[in-house]
Amino acid sequence: MLSVDEARARILASIQQLPPERVRLEAALGRVLAEDVRSTAPLPGFDYSAMDGFALEAEACSGDGPWELPVVGESRTGHAPPDWVKGTACRIFTGAAIPRGATAVLLQENVLDAGGQPVRSLRDLESIRFSHKPHVGEHMRLAGEDLPLGALGMGKGSAVGALQLGLLAALDRGSLIVTSRPRVLILNTGDELREPGSPASGPTSIPESNSFVLAALARSVGADVAVAPLTRDDLQTTQRALAAALSHADLLVTVGGVSVGDHDLVRPALEAVGVELDFWKVRMKPGKPLVYGRRGVTHVLGLPGNPMSAQVTFILFGLPLLRALQGQSECAPRSFGLNLLGPLSHKPGRRGFYPGRWERGGVMPLGNKSSGSTVSLASADLLIVMPEEAAELAPGEAVEVIALG
């Protein structure tokens, strides 16, 4: 039986990146860059003022103040600066270009009246008086201080989030080359399942919930997702559904039917339609019966039907697979260390992944670790990783946690 790390490594080693395509910047949210994006001009492109005030030559303010300078000209945002007149101050506004020759910006709050108090109105001033000695570069933003010409703004394999869109726009990119979206098809099996909100066929009929979580998770990393109609526990029906699904997806995700019961038909049905299975068990809890295989370029991930098992295994294996298909540079789930705030125990022998909630000072385990629970993960923002060899973890111990979202 493979460890979690071995299983994920085998999946990622089999990935061939999807082809690139060009998209408009406004459509790039959630996509993965298939090119390096470099600055084609310095960023910012010119020296500008960080504050409202007066542009002047700092070196001219020698000795002890106060100093007085005549005001000549005005530099406004979006306009070319006026010609600089040495020995003067130029009125300037936030974001406006620094006139050539000025070396500092004096804050307008530092302009004094004859009594040494800040002036109340700066309108139509013919000269300014100040005792604050400016230094070279004060309140100035210099051309190229964010990125010089030709510098790397975002690298190939980077995911484009909301904040990255601002950088790409500042780099004057109207379009980008990104990796094509992976096509994901989710297929649920089980006689007990029905669509949420539909009439129950009996007391053991349950609303299907996994596809909603899995589809949202897949979309969160840039995938296009479709959900197939519910499939009953019949071998021929399952085979037909799988055969139809395999030709329409880069990743086929089956949910349920991968264990060893008489009605767990997904594994034999996958083999019958030509899927080459790589592995079907992983040393983890929840989620031990996990199937991975391929047919041609289509990847197949068979998840357990229990909600926590299905969701945890998809977070640990499905999301990295989708990131890798898009060429993302970081595919594994993001993890870090926290102190445990409550006791946690399990039977040793498999690595555990249990729901927890971040609280001040650490992570609190959530009560129900059952693989069938739909409540615990909905209340969690972290997965607590419990080592295979551990039986108990005490409050105060350092643990690895995986961020959810």
C-alpha positions as semicolon CSV with decimal commas, in nm:
position;residue;x (nm);y (nm);z (nm)
1;M;0,000;0,000;0,000
2;L;0,142;0,339;-0,101
3;S;0,203;0,627;0,136
4;V;0,032;0,959;0,066
5;D;0,355;1,112;-0,065
6;E;0,429;0,813;-0,288
7;A;0,079;0,812;-0,434
8;R;0,084;1,185;-0,507
9;A;0,432;1,160;-0,662
10;R;0,313;0,882;-0,895
11;I;0,016;1,089;-1,006
12;L;0,224;1,400;-1,071
13;A;0,491;1,204;-1,257
14;S;0,228;1,094;-1,511
15;I;0,104;1,444;-1,594
16;Q;0,148;1,603;-1,935
17;Q;0,073;1,975;-1,930
18;L;-0,227;2,092;-2,131
19;P;-0,171;2,317;-2,436
20;P;-0,153;2,697;-2,404
21;E;-0,405;2,955;-2,521
22;R;-0,427;3,333;-2,522
23;V;-0,693;3,508;-2,313
24;R;-0,783;3,868;-2,242
25;L;-0,663;4,002;-1,909
26;E;-1,017;4,029;-1,774
27;A;-1,062;3,655;-1,834
28;A;-0,734;3,553;-1,669
29;L;-0,852;3,521;-1,307
30;G;-0,776;3,171;-1,180
31;R;-0,565;3,078;-1,482
32;V;-0,201;2,962;-1,482
33;L;0,059;3,148;-1,686
34;A;0,221;2,956;-1,971
35;E;0,475;3,234;-2,025
36;D;0,707;3,458;-1,826
37;V;0,571;3,811;-1,800
38;R;0,848;4,073;-1,799
39;S;0,836;4,448;-1,779
40;T;0,859;4,615;-2,119
41;A;0,915;4,950;-1,949
42;P;1,031;5,052;-1,601
43;L;0,760;5,031;-1,335
44;P;0,675;5,302;-1,251
45;G;0,760;5,461;-1,583
46;F;0,864;5,801;-1,443
47;D;0,961;5,973;-1,118
48;Y;0,647;6,092;-0,940
49;S;0,535;6,245;-0,614
50;A;0,400;6,025;-0,337
51;M;0,228;6,317;-0,164
52;D;0,071;6,656;-0,227
53;G;0,325;6,932;-0,175
54;F;0,603;7,117;-0,351
55;A;0,884;6,980;-0,567
56;L;1,216;7,148;-0,497
57;E;1,590;7,100;-0,497
58;A;1,682;6,954;-0,157
59;E;2,049;7,046;-0,198
60;A;1,956;7,416;-0,215
61;C;1,832;7,409;0,144
62;S;2,169;7,448;0,313
63;G;2,236;7,571;0,664
64;D;1,960;7,617;0,918
65;G;1,604;7,707;0,825
66;P;1,358;7,840;0,783
67;W;1,389;7,870;0,407
68;E;1,176;8,057;0,159
69;L;1,135;7,976;-0,210
70;P;0,920;8,131;-0,482
71;V;0,651;7,906;-0,631
72;V;0,678;7,865;-1,007
73;G;0,452;7,627;-1,198
74;E;0,236;7,330;-1,112
75;S;0,262;6,956;-1,188
76;R;-0,068;6,769;-1,210
77;T;-0,142;6,398;-1,242
78;G;-0,171;6,286;-1,603
79;H;0,009;6,591;-1,743
80;A;0,370;6,657;-1,840
81;P;0,560;6,844;-1,568
82;P;0,652;7,207;-1,624
83;D;1,008;7,308;-1,698
84;W;1,209;7,333;-1,381
85;V;1,330;7,675;-1,265
86;K;1,631;7,638;-1,037
87;G;1,591;7,794;-0,695
88;T;1,212;7,766;-0,695
89;A;0,941;7,531;-0,570
90;C;0,683;7,375;-0,801
91;R;0,335;7,293;-0,674
92;I;0,283;6,917;-0,716
93;F;0,009;6,662;-0,650
94;T;0,015;6,292;-0,560
95;G;0,103;6,084;-0,866
96;A;0,223;6,381;-1,070
97;A;0,557;6,370;-1,250
98;I;0,857;6,528;-1,079
99;P;0,997;6,821;-1,282
100;R;1,347;6,753;-1,413
101;G;1,596;6,897;-1,161
102;A;1,379;6,866;-0,850
103;T;1,517;6,616;-0,597
104;A;1,258;6,611;-0,317
105;V;0,896;6,683;-0,234
106;L;0,808;6,901;0,063
107;L;0,478;6,803;0,223
108;Q;0,219;7,077;0,199
109;E;0,163;7,035;0,574
110;N;0,518;7,165;0,628
111;V;0,450;7,502;0,463
112;L;0,443;7,776;0,732
113;D;0,291;8,120;0,761
114;A;0,474;8,424;0,892
115;G;0,403;8,314;1,249
116;G;0,556;7,968;1,197
117;Q;0,222;7,785;1,183
118;P;0,100;7,560;0,899
119;V;-0,075;7,769;0,638
120;R;-0,450;7,721;0,608
121;S;-0,475;7,774;0,234
122;L;-0,223;7,690;-0,036
123;R;-0,423;7,856;-0,310
124;D;-0,233;8,116;-0,516
125;L;0,079;8,111;-0,299
126;E;0,359;8,310;-0,458
127;S;0,622;8,167;-0,222
128;I;0,653;7,906;0,050
129;R;0,826;7,921;0,386
130;F;0,934;7,606;0,568
131;S;1,165;7,489;0,847
132;H;1,161;7,114;0,769
133;K;1,486;7,037;0,588
134;P;1,407;6,808;0,293
135;H;1,642;6,527;0,199
136;V;1,713;6,394;-0,147
137;G;1,440;6,155;-0,266
138;E;1,195;6,243;0,010
139;H;0,833;6,160;-0,085
140;M;0,941;6,062;-0,435
141;R;0,879;5,735;-0,617
142;L;1,150;5,668;-0,873
143;A;1,113;5,519;-1,218
144;G;1,180;5,144;-1,211
145;E;1,186;5,112;-0,832
146;D;0,916;4,841;-0,846
147;L;1,050;4,667;-1,157
148;P;1,333;4,779;-1,386
149;L;1,309;4,731;-1,760
150;G;1,310;4,359;-1,850
151;A;1,258;4,234;-1,494
152;L;1,041;3,929;-1,426
153;G;0,697;4,036;-1,308
154;M;0,532;3,693;-1,293
155;G;0,685;3,360;-1,387
156;K;0,553;3,078;-1,599
157;G;0,352;2,841;-1,380
158;S;0,218;3,119;-1,155
159;A;-0,153;3,125;-1,077
160;V;-0,330;3,453;-1,152
161;G;-0,529;3,573;-0,853
162;A;-0,712;3,900;-0,792
163;L;-0,400;4,080;-0,668
164;Q;-0,189;3,952;-0,956
165;L;-0,437;4,101;-1,205
166;G;-0,338;4,446;-1,081
167;L;0,030;4,377;-1,144
168;L;-0,038;4,240;-1,492
169;A;-0,247;4,545;-1,578
170;A;0,031;4,772;-1,449
171;L;0,269;4,582;-1,678
172;D;0,041;4,689;-1,965
173;R;-0,064;4,337;-2,061
174;G;-0,400;4,332;-2,234
175;S;-0,378;3,957;-2,295
176;L;-0,182;3,661;-2,161
177;I;-0,075;3,314;-2,266
178;V;-0,217;3,067;-2,013
179;T;-0,261;2,692;-1,996
180;S;-0,594;2,557;-2,117
181;R;-0,849;2,482;-1,848
182;P;-0,866;2,114;-1,746
183;R;-1,201;1,953;-1,824
184;V;-1,331;1,766;-1,518
185;L;-1,626;1,530;-1,519
186;I;-1,767;1,406;-1,186
187;L;-1,961;1,080;-1,180
188;N;-2,139;0,963;-0,863
189;T;-2,248;0,604;-0,814
190;G;-2,489;0,453;-0,563
191;D;-2,849;0,329;-0,544
192;E;-2,898;0,532;-0,229
193;L;-2,832;0,870;-0,393
194;R;-3,083;1,126;-0,519
195;E;-3,062;1,488;-0,628
196;P;-3,095;1,738;-0,340
197;G;-3,453;1,859;-0,315
198;S;-3,599;1,562;-0,501
199;P;-3,849;1,320;-0,339
200;A;-3,693;1,042;-0,130
201;S;-3,762;0,691;-0,255
202;G;-3,740;0,549;0,096
203;P;-3,591;0,599;0,443
204;T;-3,239;0,507;0,323
205;S;-3,240;0,748;0,028
206;I;-2,992;1,033;0,079
207;P;-2,925;1,357;-0,111
208;E;-2,601;1,349;-0,309
209;S;-2,364;1,614;-0,171
210;N;-2,012;1,529;-0,285
211;S;-2,035;1,665;-0,638
212;F;-2,113;2,016;-0,514
213;V;-1,799;2,026;-0,300
214;L;-1,574;1,860;-0,556
215;A;-1,696;2,080;-0,841
216;A;-1,638;2,395;-0,636
217;L;-1,289;2,278;-0,538
218;A;-1,201;2,198;-0,899
219;R;-1,329;2,534;-1,022
220;S;-1,125;2,709;-0,753
221;V;-0,807;2,596;-0,931
222;G;-0,925;2,688;-1,280
223;A;-1,103;2,376;-1,408
224;D;-1,414;2,355;-1,623
225;V;-1,647;2,110;-1,447
226;A;-1,944;1,900;-1,553
227;V;-2,141;1,656;-1,337
228;A;-2,281;1,339;-1,493
229;P;-2,624;1,200;-1,400
230;L;-2,629;0,974;-1,095
231;T;-2,529;0,617;-1,179
232;R;-2,688;0,313;-1,014
233;D;-2,503;0,014;-0,868
234;D;-2,511;-0,201;-1,180
235;L;-2,194;-0,312;-1,360
236;Q;-2,317;-0,261;-1,716
237;T;-2,475;0,075;-1,632
238;T;-2,153;0,185;-1,464
239;Q;-1,944;0,070;-1,762
240;R;-2,161;0,263;-2,007
241;A;-2,144;0,578;-1,795
242;L;-1,765;0,552;-1,763
243;A;-1,713;0,487;-2,134
244;A;-1,917;0,794;-2,224
245;A;-1,740;1,010;-1,966
246;L;-1,383;0,916;-2,059
247;S;-1,397;1,085;-2,398
248;H;-1,509;1,419;-2,255
249;A;-1,262;1,489;-1,976
250;D;-0,900;1,546;-1,890
251;L;-0,986;1,419;-1,541
252;L;-1,271;1,181;-1,465
253;V;-1,360;1,176;-1,096
254;T;-1,577;0,888;-0,978
255;V;-1,731;0,899;-0,632
256;G;-1,828;0,580;-0,449
257;G;-1,798;0,215;-0,541
258;V;-1,420;0,182;-0,504
259;S;-1,403;-0,032;-0,189
260;V;-1,428;-0,413;-0,177
261;G;-1,801;-0,473;-0,125
262;D;-2,026;-0,672;-0,358
263;H;-2,177;-0,349;-0,490
264;D;-1,847;-0,161;-0,527
265;L;-1,834;-0,186;-0,905
266;V;-1,624;0,111;-1,015
267;R;-1,286;-0,060;-1,014
268;P;-1,392;-0,360;-1,231
269;A;-1,592;-0,125;-1,455
270;L;-1,288;0,098;-1,507
271;E;-1,076;-0,201;-1,604
272;A;-1,349;-0,322;-1,840
273;V;-1,347;0,009;-2,034
274;G;-0,970;0,010;-2,073
275;V;-0,846;0,220;-1,783
276;E;-0,498;0,114;-1,671
277;L;-0,502;0,130;-1,292
278;D;-0,186;0,247;-1,119
279;F;-0,297;0,199;-0,756
280;W;-0,616;0,150;-0,556
281;K;-0,517;0,187;-0,191
282;V;-0,333;0,459;0,000
283;R;-0,207;0,444;0,357
284;M;-0,424;0,726;0,490
285;K;-0,734;0,794;0,694
286;P;-0,991;0,886;0,581
287;G;-0,968;0,775;0,219
288;K;-0,783;0,442;0,208
289;P;-0,974;0,304;-0,098
290;L;-0,845;0,553;-0,358
291;V;-0,813;0,453;-0,724
292;Y;-0,589;0,623;-0,980
293;G;-0,541;0,526;-1,343
294;R;-0,536;0,650;-1,702
295;R;-0,685;0,576;-2,037
296;G;-0,493;0,759;-2,306
297;V;-0,457;1,120;-2,194
298;T;-0,752;1,102;-1,954
299;H;-0,672;1,068;-1,585
300;V;-0,914;0,883;-1,358
301;L;-0,944;0,938;-0,985
302;G;-1,180;0,704;-0,801
303;L;-1,279;0,850;-0,464
304;P;-1,456;0,682;-0,171
305;G;-1,822;0,771;-0,133
306;N;-1,815;0,888;0,228
307;P;-1,818;1,269;0,223
308;M;-1,512;1,337;0,437
309;S;-1,314;1,067;0,257
310;A;-1,410;1,199;-0,086
311;Q;-1,336;1,560;-0,002
312;V;-1,005;1,497;0,177
313;T;-0,872;1,271;-0,099
314;F;-0,968;1,523;-0,366
315;I;-0,790;1,802;-0,177
316;L;-0,477;1,588;-0,138
317;F;-0,469;1,430;-0,486
318;G;-0,727;1,586;-0,718
319;L;-0,626;1,949;-0,672
320;P;-0,252;1,880;-0,718
321;L;-0,336;1,683;-1,035
322;L;-0,535;1,976;-1,176
323;R;-0,260;2,223;-1,088
324;A;-0,003;2,001;-1,261
325;L;-0,217;1,975;-1,576
326;Q;-0,196;2,354;-1,595
327;G;0,179;2,361;-1,535
328;Q;0,151;2,530;-1,198
329;S;0,488;2,552;-1,025
330;E;0,351;2,463;-0,680
331;C;0,111;2,167;-0,689
332;A;0,109;2,013;-0,340
333;P;-0,133;2,143;-0,075
334;R;0,000;2,436;0,126
335;S;0,101;2,323;0,476
336;F;0,257;2,485;0,782
337;G;0,300;2,423;1,154
338;L;0,073;2,515;1,444
339;N;0,034;2,412;1,806
340;L;-0,245;2,166;1,884
341;L;-0,508;2,310;2,119
342;G;-0,692;1,987;2,199
343;P;-0,617;1,613;2,216
344;L;-0,622;1,401;1,901
345;S;-0,597;1,024;1,867
346;H;-0,629;0,753;1,607
347;K;-0,519;0,397;1,535
348;P;-0,156;0,401;1,416
349;G;-0,057;0,266;1,076
350;R;-0,205;0,525;0,842
351;R;-0,145;0,898;0,814
352;G;-0,449;1,086;0,938
353;F;-0,607;1,403;0,802
354;Y;-0,861;1,545;1,043
355;P;-1,066;1,865;1,041
356;G;-0,953;2,151;1,259
357;R;-1,023;2,518;1,310
358;W;-0,762;2,788;1,349
359;E;-0,792;2,969;1,681
360;R;-0,565;3,215;1,851
361;G;-0,251;3,026;1,945
362;G;-0,304;2,716;1,733
363;V;-0,548;2,468;1,583
364;M;-0,846;2,308;1,758
365;P;-0,951;1,959;1,644
366;L;-1,319;1,934;1,555
367;G;-1,515;1,662;1,724
368;N;-1,640;1,423;1,457
369;K;-1,363;1,247;1,262
370;S;-1,603;1,001;1,098
371;S;-1,544;0,959;0,725
372;G;-1,918;0,989;0,670
373;S;-1,953;1,329;0,836
374;T;-2,064;1,625;0,626
375;V;-2,054;1,868;0,918
376;S;-1,693;1,868;1,043
377;L;-1,523;1,976;0,719
378;A;-1,788;2,243;0,661
379;S;-1,682;2,395;0,994
380;A;-1,308;2,352;0,935
381;D;-1,047;2,575;0,777
382;L;-0,755;2,336;0,827
383;L;-0,670;1,967;0,807
384;I;-0,458;1,840;1,095
385;V;-0,198;1,588;0,977
386;M;-0,142;1,301;1,219
387;P;0,172;1,092;1,158
388;E;0,128;0,723;1,073
389;E;0,313;0,605;1,382
390;A;0,131;0,831;1,630
391;A;-0,155;0,705;1,845
392;E;-0,216;1,025;2,040
393;L;-0,121;1,391;2,017
394;A;-0,148;1,610;2,325
395;P;-0,241;1,977;2,347
396;G;0,067;2,194;2,298
397;E;0,237;1,961;2,051
398;A;0,344;2,105;1,717
399;V;0,149;1,960;1,424
400;E;0,146;2,000;1,049
401;V;-0,173;2,151;0,910
402;I;-0,302;2,191;0,555
403;A;-0,495;2,502;0,460
404;L;-0,845;2,451;0,321
405;G;-0,902;2,720;0,061
